[in-house]
């Protein structure tokens, strides 16, 4: 009996988690995001022929911190070019208190974020995007299809040592209607501290 | 004449005692180094391919590779379970490989944590670009931590576990692999 249980458990563990593939549309999430200024943001209603950059980040994670100046700069710059940019924090602040709204406001101010830094109050945005870690970036092209997902660049620890600007290159290529050379990358990151699911019916 | 001889002998004796005392102190410090002093801990920079090579070379009946970082809450929480499991299953051939994914610049933080956890064996710290490292370890790994991989005696991967483990869950995996080895 126990071995059956073990086998079932290993199947569960081995089952691939949901992941959004390149070319897919932005997932629909029933909830809206709440910006740090209290306004509600609906990704569904967001449209831009230049594309939409959605990324999952947080306050506490050293990988998010290592990239924060770089992603703020790129986000602000891309907004000027007409790209919509939204940063999402899906972490449960009861599990990671530095990820509460107060420190989020401080972070956005300190970095000079011109784009919304939002709270994913159920962590369902992270679930629907198949996001697993912070930071993790998703860029949708003008038709709303996923053109890039993954890391910001190839060197979190040392900005001067960067050899490949994955996200910037993918966004630039997409906006110029060119093929994205590297559409999917991975990086180490802090696992998202998901909020517990209240009702399964709320998901997807 | 006699008095000066006695005096000389006394000086030699004192010198010998001082020497013995100093040596004993040194030895004592050395044993401290191996257990408590963070500076004595061996933290080797490593690439994914070398981790897999270690798994192949270890003669363990079950090898557990845990990826962790000092900043990762769930990793820190589950960390003692691995040490506990090692104590329990070392005799049965369990090998434990800790790989820190902290930045190299935070190695002192890693050292402090390992000393706090009384780790007295060699551990590792990632020294490879993320993309290559993640891909070589497991195709399904997103890069999020904690992650634990469990290999059998033939160095075949039996479990890829992209989440924190309870002690019971970890024990169950180890026992399952030990059993499957036959």
XYZ file of C-alpha atoms in Angstrom, chain B residues 24-179:
156
model
C 48.257 21.621 22.938
C 46.565 24.989 22.389
C 47.243 24.775 18.675
C 45.842 21.257 18.454
C 42.762 22.357 20.331
C 42.278 25.269 17.966
C 42.678 22.966 14.998
C 39.914 20.659 16.165
C 37.770 23.732 16.669
C 38.449 24.734 13.106
C 36.956 21.544 11.794
C 33.685 22.013 13.584
C 32.886 25.501 14.740
C 35.069 27.987 12.989
C 33.423 29.063 9.724
C 36.848 29.718 8.189
C 37.618 25.997 8.336
C 34.669 25.021 6.133
C 35.420 23.941 2.620
C 33.024 25.579 0.134
C 34.085 24.643 -3.361
C 32.919 26.571 -6.445
C 31.333 24.093 -8.850
C 29.704 23.603 -12.268
C 26.699 21.357 -12.928
C 28.787 18.811 -14.846
C 31.078 18.436 -11.831
C 28.126 17.888 -9.522
C 26.952 15.053 -11.776
C 30.507 13.680 -11.791
C 30.542 13.698 -7.991
C 27.230 11.841 -7.951
C 28.734 9.215 -10.271
C 31.937 8.909 -8.253
C 30.392 8.751 -4.803
C 29.884 5.184 -3.776
C 26.613 6.101 -2.113
C 23.562 3.865 -2.324
C 21.517 7.040 -2.430
C 22.842 10.510 -3.176
C 20.823 13.578 -2.291
C 21.733 16.847 -3.987
C 20.108 19.901 -2.426
C 20.218 23.370 -4.000
C 19.756 26.099 -1.455
C 20.652 29.679 -0.604
C 20.941 31.682 2.607
C 18.291 34.128 1.353
C 15.777 31.397 0.503
C 13.373 30.994 3.449
C 12.028 27.542 2.563
C 15.588 26.295 1.868
C 16.799 27.455 5.251
C 13.781 25.858 6.872
C 14.291 22.448 5.287
C 18.098 22.521 5.643
C 18.276 20.740 9.040
C 16.177 17.864 7.633
C 19.015 16.968 5.265
C 21.578 16.976 8.059
C 19.262 14.891 10.196
C 18.695 12.426 7.328
C 22.440 12.195 6.738
C 22.945 11.248 10.390
C 20.281 8.598 10.114
C 21.187 7.108 6.726
C 24.942 7.638 6.386
C 25.588 4.094 7.590
C 23.254 2.764 4.923
C 25.192 4.599 2.252
C 23.533 8.000 1.951
C 25.654 10.764 0.469
C 24.639 14.401 0.808
C 25.709 17.180 -1.542
C 24.770 20.752 -0.621
C 25.068 23.306 -3.418
C 24.573 26.946 -2.487
C 23.147 29.271 -5.128
C 24.120 32.381 -3.239
C 26.194 34.913 -5.114
C 29.924 34.250 -4.779
C 30.210 37.668 -3.146
C 27.990 36.390 -0.317
C 30.237 33.432 0.525
C 30.837 34.701 4.069
C 27.109 34.583 4.673
C 27.092 30.979 3.389
C 30.023 30.125 5.665
C 28.274 31.568 8.681
C 25.098 29.630 7.986
C 26.921 26.327 7.430
C 28.839 26.785 10.683
C 25.601 27.580 12.483
C 24.120 24.355 11.120
C 27.286 22.504 12.223
C 28.057 21.283 8.736
C 31.535 19.733 8.947
C 31.859 18.274 5.441
C 32.661 19.775 2.048
C 29.857 21.720 0.386
C 29.651 23.625 -2.886
C 28.673 26.965 -4.401
C 27.508 27.480 -7.983
C 30.173 28.808 -10.295
C 28.595 28.788 -13.763
C 26.146 30.969 -15.724
C 22.571 30.201 -14.602
C 21.227 28.998 -17.949
C 23.903 26.343 -18.512
C 23.833 25.280 -14.882
C 20.045 24.810 -14.740
C 19.857 22.996 -18.087
C 22.612 20.555 -17.169
C 21.046 19.688 -13.811
C 17.477 19.028 -14.979
C 15.466 20.033 -18.086
C 12.328 20.697 -16.051
C 13.986 22.901 -13.483
C 12.856 26.520 -13.852
C 15.663 27.876 -11.709
C 13.465 28.404 -8.645
C 14.768 27.106 -5.323
C 14.559 25.018 -3.228
C 15.172 22.013 -5.447
C 16.345 18.555 -4.446
C 17.519 15.705 -6.674
C 17.788 12.131 -5.448
C 19.974 9.589 -7.261
C 20.260 5.831 -6.779
C 23.406 3.666 -6.481
C 23.861 3.731 -10.270
C 23.743 7.547 -10.219
C 20.377 7.491 -12.015
C 18.028 10.327 -11.086
C 15.062 8.945 -9.175
C 13.413 12.107 -7.872
C 13.354 15.713 -9.023
C 11.647 17.674 -6.256
C 11.091 21.382 -7.025
C 9.788 22.287 -3.552
C 10.718 22.272 0.121
C 10.574 18.903 1.856
C 9.440 17.877 5.283
C 11.702 15.434 7.123
C 9.144 12.673 6.566
C 8.989 13.307 2.813
C 12.769 13.308 2.546
C 13.076 10.120 4.576
C 10.452 8.445 2.430
C 12.367 9.283 -0.774
C 15.663 8.050 0.651
C 14.106 4.810 1.857
C 12.375 4.249 -1.477
C 15.689 4.563 -3.325
C 17.524 2.346 -0.822
C 14.792 -0.247 -1.291
